Each structure stands twice: as C-alpha cells, then as structure tokens.
Amino acid sequence: MTRPPPPAKGAPMQHALPRLAKDGPEHRAIEAGEIDAIVDHASSNVILLPAARRARELAGLAAGATPASEASVANQLLAALPHAEYQQLHRGLERVTLKSRAVLHEPGAPILEVYFPIDCVVCLMASVETGQVLEVGLVGHEGMVGISLVLGVEISSVRALVQAGGAAMRMKAARFQKALSCCLPLQRALYRYAYAKLALARQSAACSRFHALEARLARCLLMTGERVPSEEFFLTQAFLADMLGVRRATVNQAATALQQRHLIGYRRGHVRILDRAGLEAAACRCYTRIEGAQVAA
Amino acid sequence: MSRHARKPKPRRARTTLVLLRLYIVAGAPNSVQAIANLDAICQEHLKGAYKLEVVDILEHPQRALDEGVLVTPSLAKLSPRPAANVVGNLSDKSKVMLALGLGDKVQ
C-alpha cells in the first residue's frame, strides 16, 4: 500500500480547507474573510491565514510567542473599524510598550505621534501657571491620545501622562492625518470619540468644583479600573493628588475612608477594587454620565 | 387549612452566569475585532453576569485540538445549556445574541 504524498510545503491551507464541510459555517466565514487561523486536526497544526500572519509580523509577534493575556484586550476604536479599513491603517501602526509616568504630549508642543492604548491608561492633565495640575481626561483601550489632530489642531493643549503602563499602538502624526483624510469610518468613529472627550472634560470641570473628594476619588478609581485588564492597578497617592488637584494628605484621608468601607484595598500604591457596586454607589453620578457619554458616542 | 398558613418567602432574583470561551490568535485582525465585538455585546446585555475565557490557540494549540476547534476566532457558549458556537469576527450581532440565548432581545 502506498502512503499518500505529504502536503506540499507552503500550501498547508489548501490541504486543510477540504477537511472543513463545504457548506459549513467555517467555510462561509473563511470566504467572508473573517477567519485568522485554521486548526488542521489531521496534521495537528495551526495554520495562520496570510492576513493574520502579516498583521502579527507587523505587530512584532512571532508565531506562538504571544502570551494570551496580550490578546485579551484590544483598542476599541481600531477594532470597530471595518476589515478593509483596519488593514489599511494597520500598516502605519506600531505596537509599543509605554512605561508608567512617561509623557507622551506636552501642552503647547506639536503632536508628533498618536497612540491607541491597548491595556495602558493615559491621563490628560491641564495645568495653571502656579504649576498645579488637574486631570481633565482619561484614555484607555476605548480611545486615542492626540485627538486634537482629528479636529485639525496639531498642538497639544494638555499633558498626556501614562498613568498605568502597558501596550499601545503608535502611529506617526503625518501618517495618521493622511489615513484619516481617506478613511471615512475612522473619521466618524473619532469625531464621536472627540465629542465624548469634550463631554468628559465638561463634566469633570463641574465635578471638580461641586463634589466631595471621596466621591471624586471613587469615580477616578472606577474609571481607571474600567480601562485596565484587572481589578488591581498601581496608582500612587502623589499621582492621585495631581489627578484630583488636591494635597496628598487629603487623598490619603479619602482613600482610607473608602478602605474602611471595604470598597477598595489600598497599600503602597496598589489599588484593588473589592466591591465594584459599592464603589459605584460611593462615586458621584458624574461616573455614569461620563461613561454613558462614552458609550453613547 | 391552618390559620397561620406560612407565606412563601420572597425569592432572591438569581442571575444565571453565562460561561463563554473565545478561541483567538493574538494580534490577528479578526480576533481583535471578535474580542471587541463580544465585549460590547456582553457589557450591554449580560452586564457582568458572564465569565469569558480567551484562549490564544498559538499559545495553547493542544487545547484547540482537544476541544475540537476548527477555525479562529471561534466563540463557544458552554453554559447554560444548550451549548452553542459562532465562528468569525462576531460582527453579526444578531447571530451572537442568538447563540448566547439572548434571541428575544434581538431588535
């Protein structure tokens, strides 16, 4: 008995395809371009489709070398783009790891690069002449840093400071503007996002003036928690004081109060949300308004 | 019948936890899209009453083989029964909703 010849090198996909039922959902999804890989049970192999292989190579990911946690979150603005537009944009994107406290944009300085966070959180801060600062926006996997470019302004009005380090997709400003001019779905998504950021800044202004610090701290922790992959993250009191525009000692008092109510665990900058529902109840209603504006946009 | 018939105790509303498993390839465009699409649907309709495990099949190829995965992205609803599967980037919301047992909420 003669054994069948081994599959030709470089064409494993053609050999795996006939093993899938022709009218099955898998076949239809492959034809619609919605599949990244085929699991060939006969040869115990995972076959990456060309588009997936190219995307991984561009993102600097070798086959089989990515921790699953890296794939568990994605930037929502990019992920919501139609397939063809995403592919077009993807060529200009570079995956980077941002360290905590890194400054991405300075007020008054030109925006050279834009960032689409994956699992990092970037805090947008406004300052006054005395050097005091206040958080006016938070960007995580739902958004983009450098949104003023979308509105045609190439100078940053805020300081973009990495609050929680992690991965992001980076793109040169010039390339981004070029991509934006010819990608209608991206334009629509970013205009809506710009609106959400505006709503957030307005609500933050009112919140800072009228709400108690404990409620504002709860909101701040919830918003950070929404943007990081786990319920635990690192936020020093000094950073929180800058975000909330108060003294460090005052932050300590508010954090202790939340801790005594068993809503959070806080030790040496490590924050853990213990009771999300309780923390939401303790936060001012600006939390639901801000996150609601984000969802509505 | 006794005069002191016991009143039925008010039952606490119990939410059924939906167990989901999504097989993906990290960094591949359809997988990235599938995660975001699923995340949006779960947040809107399951509101925390779900548990999602994301399995990167390049990291765990044996699991893909053992668990009968044919292509990625591929979503498996494990519980409550009936089990269901959806393949592709999950951009067809009504198909995902039906698989999750949320067919009555499809607009």
GROMACS .gro file of C-alpha atoms in nm, chain A residues 20 25-26 29-30 33-41 44-46 48 51-52 55-56 59 61-68 70-76 78-83 86-87 90 141 226, chain B residues 24-37 39-40 43-44 52 54-74 85-92 95:
model
   98
   20LEU     CA    1  -1.400   2.160   0.655
   25PRO     CA    2  -2.022   2.798   0.893
   26GLU     CA    3  -1.640   2.768   0.897
   29ALA     CA    4  -1.657   3.258   0.746
   30ILE     CA    5  -1.332   3.188   0.556
   33GLY     CA    6  -1.255   3.695   0.527
   34GLU     CA    7  -1.349   3.660   0.896
   35ILE     CA    8  -1.103   3.387   0.990
   36ASP     CA    9  -0.745   3.418   1.117
   37ALA     CA   10  -0.642   3.055   1.151
   38ILE     CA   11  -0.747   2.701   1.067
   39VAL     CA   12  -0.684   2.415   1.307
   40ASP     CA   13  -0.587   2.115   1.097
   41HIS     CA   14  -0.671   1.816   1.315
   44SER     CA   15  -0.220   1.862   1.444
   45ASN     CA   16  -0.123   2.201   1.307
   46VAL     CA   17  -0.249   2.556   1.342
   48LEU     CA   18  -0.231   3.103   1.007
   51ALA     CA   19  -0.361   3.841   0.659
   52ALA     CA   20  -0.327   3.720   1.018
   55ALA     CA   21  -0.067   4.153   1.096
   56ARG     CA   22   0.125   3.957   1.359
   59ALA     CA   23   0.289   4.392   1.540
   61LEU     CA   24   0.458   3.896   1.727
   62ALA     CA   25   0.626   3.571   1.637
   63ALA     CA   26   0.411   3.261   1.583
   64GLY     CA   27   0.331   3.101   1.916
   65ALA     CA   28   0.524   3.356   2.119
   66THR     CA   29   0.245   3.576   2.246
   67PRO     CA   30   0.110   3.548   2.596
   68ALA     CA   31  -0.268   3.503   2.584
   70GLU     CA   32  -0.186   4.030   2.543
   71ALA     CA   33  -0.472   3.927   2.323
   72SER     CA   34  -0.737   3.958   2.588
   73VAL     CA   35  -0.788   4.328   2.525
   74ALA     CA   36  -0.776   4.545   2.219
   75ASN     CA   37  -0.820   4.908   2.127
   76GLN     CA   38  -1.191   4.952   2.065
   78LEU     CA   39  -0.934   5.020   1.592
   79ALA     CA   40  -1.128   4.700   1.649
   80ALA     CA   41  -1.454   4.865   1.544
   81LEU     CA   42  -1.318   4.959   1.202
   82PRO     CA   43  -1.434   4.754   0.903
   83HIS     CA   44  -1.183   4.490   0.799
   86TYR     CA   45  -0.832   4.833   0.956
   87GLN     CA   46  -0.589   4.657   0.723
   90HIS     CA   47  -0.260   4.876   1.035
  141HIS     CA   48  -0.848   5.087   2.536
  226GLU     CA   49  -1.260   5.020   3.354
  321ILE     CA   50  -0.836   3.355   1.904
  322VAL     CA   51  -0.494   3.424   1.755
  323ALA     CA   52  -0.335   3.715   1.940
  324GLY     CA   53  -0.270   4.022   1.726
  325ALA     CA   54  -0.465   3.891   1.426
  326PRO     CA   55  -0.724   4.141   1.296
  327ASN     CA   56  -1.036   3.922   1.307
  328SER     CA   57  -0.951   3.806   1.658
  329VAL     CA   58  -0.900   4.164   1.775
  330GLN     CA   59  -1.235   4.255   1.625
  331ALA     CA   60  -1.408   3.950   1.774
  332ILE     CA   61  -1.288   4.040   2.124
  333ALA     CA   62  -1.414   4.397   2.093
  334ASN     CA   63  -1.748   4.289   1.941
  336ASP     CA   64  -1.702   4.265   2.484
  337ALA     CA   65  -1.954   4.525   2.363
  340GLN     CA   66  -2.136   4.462   2.854
  341GLU     CA   67  -2.464   4.575   2.703
  349LEU     CA   68  -1.521   3.483   2.944
  351VAL     CA   69  -0.991   3.394   2.594
  352VAL     CA   70  -0.770   3.116   2.458
  353ASP     CA   71  -0.484   3.202   2.225
  354ILE     CA   72  -0.452   2.887   2.015
  355LEU     CA   73  -0.091   2.963   1.922
  356GLU     CA   74  -0.013   2.955   2.292
  357HIS     CA   75  -0.232   2.651   2.358
  358PRO     CA   76  -0.256   2.452   2.034
  359GLN     CA   77  -0.328   2.132   2.223
  360ARG     CA   78  -0.641   2.282   2.373
  361ALA     CA   79  -0.761   2.379   2.027
  362LEU     CA   80  -0.711   2.019   1.914
  363ASP     CA   81  -0.862   1.863   2.226
  364GLU     CA   82  -1.160   2.096   2.231
  365GLY     CA   83  -1.245   2.046   1.864
  366VAL     CA   84  -1.177   2.398   1.743
  367LEU     CA   85  -1.175   2.419   1.363
  368VAL     CA   86  -1.109   2.788   1.297
  369THR     CA   87  -1.046   3.108   1.491
  370PRO     CA   88  -1.197   3.336   1.602
  371SER     CA   89  -1.448   3.091   1.741
  382ASN     CA   90  -2.081   2.805   1.868
  383VAL     CA   91  -2.023   3.105   1.646
  384VAL     CA   92  -1.724   3.146   1.415
  385GLY     CA   93  -1.588   3.462   1.257
  386ASN     CA   94  -1.522   3.812   1.386
  387LEU     CA   95  -1.864   3.829   1.562
  388SER     CA   96  -1.967   4.139   1.370
  389ASP     CA   97  -2.311   3.981   1.309
  392LYS     CA   98  -2.610   3.573   1.534
   0.00000   0.00000   0.00000
